[in-house]
Tab-separated table of C-alpha atoms in Angstrom:
chain	number	residue	atom	x	y	z
V	1	MET	CA	0.000	0.000	0.000
V	2	VAL	CA	1.228	3.472	-0.910
V	3	VAL	CA	0.295	6.579	1.064
V	4	PHE	CA	-0.167	9.661	-1.142
V	5	THR	CA	0.048	13.107	0.423
V	6	TRP	CA	-0.782	16.732	-0.313
V	7	SER	CA	1.428	18.468	-2.912
V	8	GLY	CA	0.229	21.885	-1.893
V	9	THR	CA	-0.595	24.373	-4.642
V	10	ALA	CA	-2.214	27.550	-3.406
V	11	TRP	CA	-5.014	28.304	-5.864
V	12	ALA	CA	-7.460	25.662	-4.655
V	13	GLY	CA	-5.378	22.647	-3.779
V	14	ASN	CA	-4.345	19.392	-5.350
V	15	LEU	CA	-3.578	15.888	-4.248
V	16	THR	CA	-1.115	13.351	-5.568
V	17	THR	CA	-2.778	9.996	-6.211
V	18	SER	CA	-2.083	6.758	-8.031
V	19	GLN	CA	-3.589	8.469	-11.098
V	20	GLY	CA	-1.289	11.475	-10.791
V	21	ILE	CA	-2.152	14.964	-9.634
V	22	VAL	CA	-5.851	15.698	-9.096
V	23	ASP	CA	-7.374	19.124	-8.577
V	24	VAL	CA	-9.296	19.702	-5.355
V	25	THR	CA	-11.683	22.648	-5.521
V	26	GLU	CA	-13.403	24.046	-2.456
V	27	MET	CA	-17.123	24.187	-3.248
V	28	VAL	CA	-18.385	25.700	0.022
V	29	ALA	CA	-16.796	26.465	3.401
V	30	GLY	CA	-17.866	27.664	6.831
V	31	LEU	CA	-20.137	24.671	7.462
V	32	ASP	CA	-21.155	23.529	10.939
V	33	THR	CA	-20.783	19.732	11.299
V	34	PRO	CA	-21.770	18.841	7.716
V	35	TRP	CA	-22.981	15.263	7.253
V	36	ALA	CA	-24.038	14.582	3.650
V	37	ILE	CA	-23.933	15.920	0.092
V	38	GLY	CA	-26.524	15.546	-2.649
V	39	VAL	CA	-25.333	16.751	-6.069
V	40	LEU	CA	-28.250	17.853	-8.230
V	41	PRO	CA	-28.433	16.866	-11.907
V	42	GLU	CA	-29.338	20.431	-12.888
V	43	GLY	CA	-26.271	21.883	-11.155
V	44	GLY	CA	-25.900	23.001	-7.569
V	45	PHE	CA	-26.014	20.743	-4.550
V	46	LEU	CA	-27.584	20.169	-1.159
V	47	VAL	CA	-25.726	19.707	2.104
V	48	THR	CA	-27.026	18.709	5.529
V	49	GLU	CA	-25.700	20.028	8.818
V	50	ARG	CA	-26.277	17.865	11.844
V	51	ASP	CA	-28.020	20.628	13.822
V	52	GLY	CA	-30.962	20.414	11.399
V	53	THR	CA	-29.964	22.870	8.662
V	54	LEU	CA	-30.380	21.956	4.995
V	55	LEU	CA	-28.439	24.184	2.577
V	56	TYR	CA	-28.734	24.712	-1.179
V	57	VAL	CA	-25.588	25.894	-2.956
V	58	GLN	CA	-25.427	27.056	-6.556
V	59	ASN	CA	-23.028	29.341	-8.422
V	60	GLY	CA	-21.209	30.180	-5.211
V	61	ARG	CA	-24.383	31.276	-3.407
V	62	THR	CA	-25.562	29.440	-0.292
V	63	GLN	CA	-29.112	29.623	1.036
V	64	ARG	CA	-30.995	27.810	3.753
V	65	VAL	CA	-33.786	25.497	2.606
V	66	SER	CA	-36.986	25.891	4.598
V	67	GLY	CA	-39.300	23.002	5.384
V	68	ALA	CA	-36.664	20.514	6.581
V	69	PRO	CA	-37.871	18.088	9.266
V	70	ASN	CA	-37.564	18.870	12.956
V	71	VAL	CA	-34.677	16.834	14.349
V	72	VAL	CA	-33.318	15.733	17.700
V	73	ALA	CA	-29.726	16.954	17.529
V	74	ASN	CA	-28.222	14.831	20.270
V	75	GLY	CA	-24.807	13.181	20.103
V	76	GLN	CA	-24.464	11.583	16.654
V	77	GLY	CA	-28.111	12.302	15.841
V	78	GLY	CA	-29.621	15.189	13.906
V	79	LEU	CA	-30.207	15.883	10.217
V	80	LEU	CA	-28.081	13.280	8.492
V	81	ASP	CA	-28.216	11.876	4.963
V	82	VAL	CA	-29.585	13.463	1.793
V	83	THR	CA	-30.072	11.467	-1.400
V	84	ILE	CA	-31.382	12.776	-4.716
V	85	ALA	CA	-34.106	10.579	-6.215
V	86	ARG	CA	-33.177	9.021	-9.532
V	87	ASP	CA	-36.274	10.587	-11.130
V	88	PHE	CA	-35.531	14.025	-9.644
V	89	PRO	CA	-35.737	15.833	-13.031
V	90	HIS	CA	-39.441	14.868	-13.137
V	91	THR	CA	-40.445	14.701	-9.457
V	92	ARG	CA	-37.875	16.988	-7.751
V	93	GLU	CA	-37.985	14.590	-4.812
V	94	ILE	CA	-35.187	14.050	-2.309
V	95	PHE	CA	-34.770	11.646	0.617
V	96	LEU	CA	-33.626	12.785	4.053
V	97	THR	CA	-32.678	10.774	7.126
V	98	PHE	CA	-32.736	12.238	10.606
V	99	SER	CA	-33.233	11.607	14.305
V	100	LYS	CA	-36.955	11.927	14.952
V	101	ARG	CA	-38.391	12.538	18.395
V	102	GLN	CA	-40.176	9.460	19.700
V	103	ARG	CA	-41.554	8.290	22.989
V	104	GLY	CA	-38.555	7.653	25.206
V	105	GLY	CA	-36.047	9.413	22.968
V	106	ALA	CA	-35.445	9.483	19.228
V	107	GLY	CA	-35.197	7.064	16.332
V	108	THR	CA	-33.733	6.974	12.839
V	109	ALA	CA	-36.345	8.218	10.372
V	110	LEU	CA	-36.592	8.558	6.602
V	111	ALA	CA	-38.572	11.287	4.862
V	112	VAL	CA	-39.237	12.277	1.271
V	113	ALA	CA	-39.963	15.828	0.111
V	114	ARG	CA	-40.082	17.979	-3.003
V	115	LEU	CA	-37.433	20.655	-3.581
V	116	SER	CA	-38.735	23.892	-5.056
V	117	GLU	CA	-37.501	25.066	-8.460
V	118	THR	CA	-35.600	27.870	-6.726
V	119	GLY	CA	-34.052	25.471	-4.206
V	120	ASP	CA	-35.147	27.504	-1.194
V	121	LYS	CA	-37.856	25.284	0.289
V	122	LEU	CA	-39.182	21.768	0.688
V	123	THR	CA	-42.831	20.923	0.211
V	124	ASN	CA	-44.931	17.807	0.791
V	125	LEU	CA	-42.509	16.476	3.402
V	126	ARG	CA	-43.665	13.101	4.661
V	127	VAL	CA	-42.011	10.558	6.944
V	128	ILE	CA	-42.180	7.144	5.290
V	129	PHE	CA	-40.289	5.139	7.911
V	130	GLU	CA	-39.081	5.404	11.490
V	131	ALA	CA	-37.124	2.807	13.419
V	132	ASN	CA	-38.920	1.021	16.224
V	133	PRO	CA	-38.076	1.342	19.003
V	134	GLY	CA	-36.039	4.524	19.319
V	135	GLY	CA	-33.488	5.148	22.024
V	136	SER	CA	-32.570	7.706	24.624
V	137	GLY	CA	-28.872	7.887	23.724
V	138	GLY	CA	-27.324	9.694	20.790
V	139	ARG	CA	-25.081	6.873	19.566
V	140	HIS	CA	-24.953	4.584	16.547
V	141	ILE	CA	-27.680	6.142	14.414
V	142	GLY	CA	-26.458	4.720	11.086
V	143	SER	CA	-28.655	6.626	8.652
V	144	ARG	CA	-27.420	6.306	5.055
V	145	VAL	CA	-30.167	5.955	2.462
V	146	VAL	CA	-29.634	4.452	-0.997
V	147	GLU	CA	-32.128	4.081	-3.838
V	148	ALA	CA	-31.878	0.569	-5.265
V	149	VAL	CA	-32.043	-0.211	-8.972
V	150	ASP	CA	-35.668	-1.338	-8.617
V	151	GLY	CA	-36.668	1.924	-6.892
V	152	THR	CA	-36.859	0.512	-3.372
V	153	LEU	CA	-34.921	2.245	-0.613
V	154	PHE	CA	-32.208	0.843	1.634
V	155	LEU	CA	-31.645	2.539	5.012
V	156	THR	CA	-28.878	1.683	7.480
V	157	ILE	CA	-29.637	1.704	11.213
V	158	GLY	CA	-27.106	1.341	14.021
V	159	ASP	CA	-27.531	-0.651	17.218
V	160	ARG	CA	-28.000	2.578	19.237
V	161	GLY	CA	-25.356	1.357	21.697
V	162	ASP	CA	-27.563	-1.561	22.790
V	163	ARG	CA	-25.515	-4.407	21.342
V	164	PRO	CA	-27.892	-7.390	21.773
V	165	LYS	CA	-30.611	-5.636	19.787
V	166	ALA	CA	-28.564	-6.096	16.600
V	167	GLN	CA	-29.417	-9.812	16.815
V	168	ASP	CA	-33.047	-9.257	17.855
V	169	ARG	CA	-35.134	-8.956	14.694
V	170	SER	CA	-38.245	-7.902	16.609
V	171	ASN	CA	-36.761	-4.386	16.430
V	172	HIS	CA	-34.958	-2.414	13.706
V	173	MET	CA	-31.719	-1.780	15.591
V	174	GLY	CA	-28.484	-2.882	13.919
V	175	SER	CA	-30.092	-3.592	10.567
V	176	VAL	CA	-30.350	-2.549	6.952
V	177	ILE	CA	-33.989	-2.094	6.091
V	178	ARG	CA	-35.631	-2.074	2.649
V	179	ILE	CA	-38.920	-0.328	1.896
V	180	ASN	CA	-40.872	0.908	-1.091
V	181	ARG	CA	-40.899	4.599	-1.878
V	182	ASP	CA	-44.279	5.028	-0.234
V	183	GLY	CA	-43.035	3.368	2.958
V	184	SER	CA	-44.701	0.010	2.357
V	185	VAL	CA	-42.837	-3.284	2.672
V	186	PRO	CA	-41.698	-5.024	-0.535
V	187	SER	CA	-43.294	-8.444	-0.849
V	188	ASP	CA	-39.912	-10.076	-1.569
V	189	ASN	CA	-38.195	-8.880	1.616
V	190	PRO	CA	-36.614	-11.895	3.348
V	191	PHE	CA	-38.636	-11.865	6.575
V	192	VAL	CA	-42.085	-10.783	5.378
V	193	GLN	CA	-43.671	-14.060	6.377
V	194	VAL	CA	-41.668	-14.654	9.567
V	195	ASP	CA	-43.534	-14.190	12.840
V	196	GLY	CA	-41.938	-11.824	15.340
V	197	VAL	CA	-39.562	-10.255	12.810
V	198	ARG	CA	-39.842	-6.717	11.489
V	199	PRO	CA	-40.733	-7.146	7.807
V	200	GLU	CA	-38.659	-4.147	6.722
V	201	ILE	CA	-35.385	-5.882	7.706
V	202	TRP	CA	-33.121	-6.803	4.785
V	203	SER	CA	-30.034	-7.770	6.826
V	204	TYR	CA	-29.037	-7.607	10.489
V	205	GLY	CA	-26.134	-7.944	12.903
V	206	HIS	CA	-24.689	-4.524	12.086
V	207	ARG	CA	-23.074	-2.158	14.593
V	208	ASN	CA	-23.177	1.328	13.038
V	209	PRO	CA	-23.195	1.523	9.224
V	210	GLN	CA	-22.442	5.098	8.117
V	211	GLY	CA	-21.495	4.503	4.485
V	212	ALA	CA	-23.599	2.873	1.765
V	213	ALA	CA	-23.631	2.749	-2.043
V	214	LEU	CA	-24.509	0.530	-4.989
V	215	ASP	CA	-21.965	-0.982	-7.343
V	216	SER	CA	-22.425	-1.277	-11.123
V	217	ARG	CA	-24.338	-4.549	-10.627
V	218	GLY	CA	-26.805	-2.898	-8.245
V	219	ARG	CA	-25.405	-4.606	-5.143
V	220	LEU	CA	-25.346	-2.757	-1.841
V	221	TRP	CA	-22.023	-2.145	-0.087
V	222	ILE	CA	-21.730	-0.587	3.364
V	223	SER	CA	-18.983	0.596	5.688
V	224	GLU	CA	-19.574	0.287	9.397
V	225	HIS	CA	-17.836	1.241	12.606
V	226	GLY	CA	-16.407	-1.477	14.771
V	227	ALA	CA	-15.465	-0.922	18.386
V	228	ARG	CA	-11.707	-0.895	19.041
V	229	GLY	CA	-10.695	-2.367	15.712
V	230	GLY	CA	-13.038	-4.275	13.453
V	231	ASP	CA	-14.326	-1.511	11.170
V	232	GLU	CA	-15.850	-3.326	8.208
V	233	VAL	CA	-16.782	-3.125	4.544
V	234	ASN	CA	-19.661	-5.508	3.819
V	235	LEU	CA	-21.479	-6.653	0.710
V	236	VAL	CA	-25.046	-6.731	1.992
V	237	GLN	CA	-27.267	-9.604	0.898
V	238	SER	CA	-30.874	-10.427	1.616
V	239	GLY	CA	-31.564	-12.118	4.927
V	240	ARG	CA	-27.932	-12.407	6.015
V	241	ASN	CA	-26.612	-12.007	9.554
V	242	TYR	CA	-23.418	-9.898	9.755
V	243	GLY	CA	-22.537	-11.065	13.230
V	244	TRP	CA	-22.478	-8.095	15.582
V	245	PRO	CA	-22.030	-8.476	18.548
V	246	ILE	CA	-21.403	-12.237	18.369
V	247	ILE	CA	-18.374	-11.997	16.062
V	248	SER	CA	-15.986	-9.123	15.378
V	249	TYR	CA	-12.372	-8.426	14.472
V	250	GLY	CA	-12.161	-5.780	17.196
V	251	THR	CA	-12.318	-5.646	20.957
V	252	HIS	CA	-14.382	-3.595	23.357
V	253	TYR	CA	-12.924	-0.217	24.289
V	254	SER	CA	-12.020	-1.789	27.635
V	255	GLY	CA	-9.846	-4.294	25.763
V	256	GLN	CA	-12.144	-7.212	26.543
V	257	LYS	CA	-13.029	-9.776	23.896
V	258	ILE	CA	-16.191	-9.243	21.849
V	259	GLY	CA	-18.607	-12.165	21.651
V	260	GLU	CA	-17.323	-15.540	20.477
V	261	GLY	CA	-14.434	-14.588	18.202
V	262	THR	CA	-14.170	-13.733	14.499
V	263	HIS	CA	-16.154	-16.548	12.848
V	264	LYS	CA	-19.383	-18.439	13.458
V	265	PRO	CA	-21.499	-20.596	11.132
V	266	GLY	CA	-24.441	-18.677	9.705
V	267	MET	CA	-22.735	-15.307	10.118
V	268	GLU	CA	-21.152	-13.361	7.266
V	269	GLN	CA	-17.510	-12.342	7.026
V	270	PRO	CA	-16.640	-8.765	6.056
V	271	LYS	CA	-15.140	-8.234	2.618
V	272	TYR	CA	-12.519	-6.078	4.331
V	273	TYR	CA	-11.815	-4.922	7.877
V	274	TRP	CA	-9.515	-2.406	9.517
V	275	ASP	CA	-7.592	-2.927	12.733
V	276	PRO	CA	-6.892	-0.399	14.165
V	277	SER	CA	-10.143	1.364	13.406
V	278	ILE	CA	-10.183	4.240	10.919
V	279	ALA	CA	-13.758	5.335	11.834
V	280	PRO	CA	-15.216	4.889	8.325
V	281	SER	CA	-18.102	7.005	7.146
V	282	GLY	CA	-19.195	7.720	3.557
V	283	LEU	CA	-18.658	5.026	0.917
V	284	LEU	CA	-18.544	5.300	-2.887
V	285	VAL	CA	-18.208	2.645	-5.600
V	286	TYR	CA	-16.670	4.553	-8.494
V	287	SER	CA	-18.001	4.336	-12.065
V	288	GLY	CA	-14.690	5.022	-13.832
V	289	LYS	CA	-16.080	8.004	-15.759
V	290	LEU	CA	-13.131	10.366	-15.211
V	291	TRP	CA	-10.557	7.852	-13.961
V	292	PRO	CA	-11.115	4.564	-15.864
V	293	GLU	CA	-8.413	2.811	-13.825
V	294	TRP	CA	-10.538	3.304	-10.702
V	295	LYS	CA	-13.675	1.726	-12.180
V	296	GLY	CA	-15.367	-0.457	-9.569
V	297	ASP	CA	-13.032	0.628	-6.776
V	298	ILE	CA	-14.454	1.464	-3.371
V	299	PHE	CA	-13.631	4.787	-1.689
V	300	VAL	CA	-14.235	5.194	2.052
V	301	GLY	CA	-13.703	8.311	4.164
V	302	SER	CA	-11.800	8.074	7.450
V	303	LEU	CA	-12.925	10.254	10.330
V	304	LYS	CA	-10.056	9.169	12.584
V	305	PHE	CA	-6.977	9.206	10.350
V	306	ASP	CA	-8.034	11.961	7.919
V	307	TYR	CA	-7.772	10.256	4.563
V	308	ILE	CA	-9.788	8.675	1.766
V	309	ALA	CA	-9.155	4.939	1.475
V	310	ARG	CA	-9.267	3.285	-1.945
V	311	LEU	CA	-9.971	-0.449	-1.985
V	312	GLU	CA	-9.836	-2.838	-4.923
V	313	GLY	CA	-9.457	-6.461	-5.909
V	314	SER	CA	-10.724	-9.829	-4.793
V	315	PRO	CA	-10.104	-10.327	-1.978
V	316	LEU	CA	-10.750	-6.673	-1.318
V	317	ARG	CA	-7.793	-4.725	0.088
V	318	GLU	CA	-6.868	-1.144	0.831
V	319	VAL	CA	-4.328	-0.089	-1.804
V	320	GLU	CA	-4.195	3.678	-1.455
V	321	GLN	CA	-4.647	6.473	1.062
V	322	ILE	CA	-5.469	9.864	-0.467
V	323	LYS	CA	-4.494	12.383	2.156
V	324	GLY	CA	-4.047	16.131	2.575
V	325	PRO	CA	-5.376	19.102	4.552
V	326	GLU	CA	-8.672	18.801	2.697
V	327	THR	CA	-9.263	15.241	3.925
V	328	GLU	CA	-9.539	16.130	7.620
V	329	ARG	CA	-12.360	13.952	9.026
V	330	VAL	CA	-14.038	12.805	5.790
V	331	ARG	CA	-17.736	12.294	6.549
V	332	ASP	CA	-19.299	11.739	3.116
V	333	ILE	CA	-18.025	10.905	-0.362
V	334	VAL	CA	-20.157	10.784	-3.521
V	335	GLU	CA	-19.824	10.721	-7.284
V	336	ALA	CA	-21.413	13.603	-9.195
V	337	PRO	CA	-23.170	13.032	-12.540
V	338	ASP	CA	-20.020	14.128	-14.415
V	339	GLY	CA	-17.815	11.598	-12.606
V	340	ALA	CA	-16.163	14.068	-10.232
V	341	ILE	CA	-15.653	12.859	-6.664
V	342	TRP	CA	-17.066	15.143	-3.985
V	343	PHE	CA	-16.334	14.777	-0.281
V	344	ILE	CA	-17.041	16.458	3.039
V	345	SER	CA	-14.286	17.453	5.421
V	346	VAL	CA	-15.826	17.954	8.845
V	347	GLY	CA	-12.467	19.174	10.144
V	348	GLN	CA	-12.326	21.924	7.533
V	349	GLY	CA	-16.079	22.587	7.600
V	350	ALA	CA	-16.006	22.383	3.807
V	351	ILE	CA	-16.995	20.401	0.728
V	352	TYR	CA	-14.431	19.650	-1.977
V	353	ARG	CA	-14.658	18.476	-5.585
V	354	MET	CA	-11.912	16.247	-6.972
V	355	THR	CA	-11.239	16.208	-10.735
V	356	PRO	CA	-8.317	15.313	-13.013
V	357	ALA	CA	-5.660	18.045	-13.073
V	358	ARG	CA	-6.102	20.622	-15.781
């Protein structure tokens, strides 16, 4: 593995990567705990701030979007992911995840709304899913939303710091759920006909998945936080158990062993894991549009070590660390329609756009 570092031009910045120098342009700065980016097909983009603010940025102008949901901004909770619907040019709909007030605390919720033509307000906001039960703590919210090829929605939900619930399918904690766009349950979900199991569950045994994306085959990949070690990249499949907290490649923060070890029959192995932990957040499977050599590679942001990891191959392995001042605490990473890679630096309070050097 080669570590690539900042080469430091002054005009906007650039990074040295395995594909040579890339330009890094600051798209917006001065953000307060930004969490997610949604690049609009018409130009401009949306960004969430965890305190509940949704911003619309176009042509260098930033404005607050009214009509965002009320959130419980506690710990890791707040206004979290934003995803642009695939049919946005016709419907102008977006998906938002957030911590919604519930009896006894707050739970991960998913809403859909329509963005105005001017980008300054949301209308027809409706909550189509909320995790049951919620929790009183502000940990392990999960909260990435991905639109599947068939138009259903995947949503990641953390264990909320209550580890055993990730194995208890009578609740939504520690799972990836799959719903239709109107909030109904797809008839081909794996546990629809199973008594005592939440029918929205697609997979379970997850700790805190904060990155999620589809590959070119329409398969769902996620990155999730381990404890002390054991951060994972998983290929998520219907009905599978991903092991938390029975198996893990990490240990508890106290140093004590987690569960029963690293393997158990009936539980899935990660496609890749980090030890020590890098605190992975956003995940992108790259199309190859601007950098053909990176086609199909997985990019994951590190909140702890301030870099973007690139993974490739089978078995999957980390082959590159893209690192510079701009990559301080990378929270989200997405591909824009033109193939540019956009990412959030929480440490810099900014969003950057990465393109081939001019």
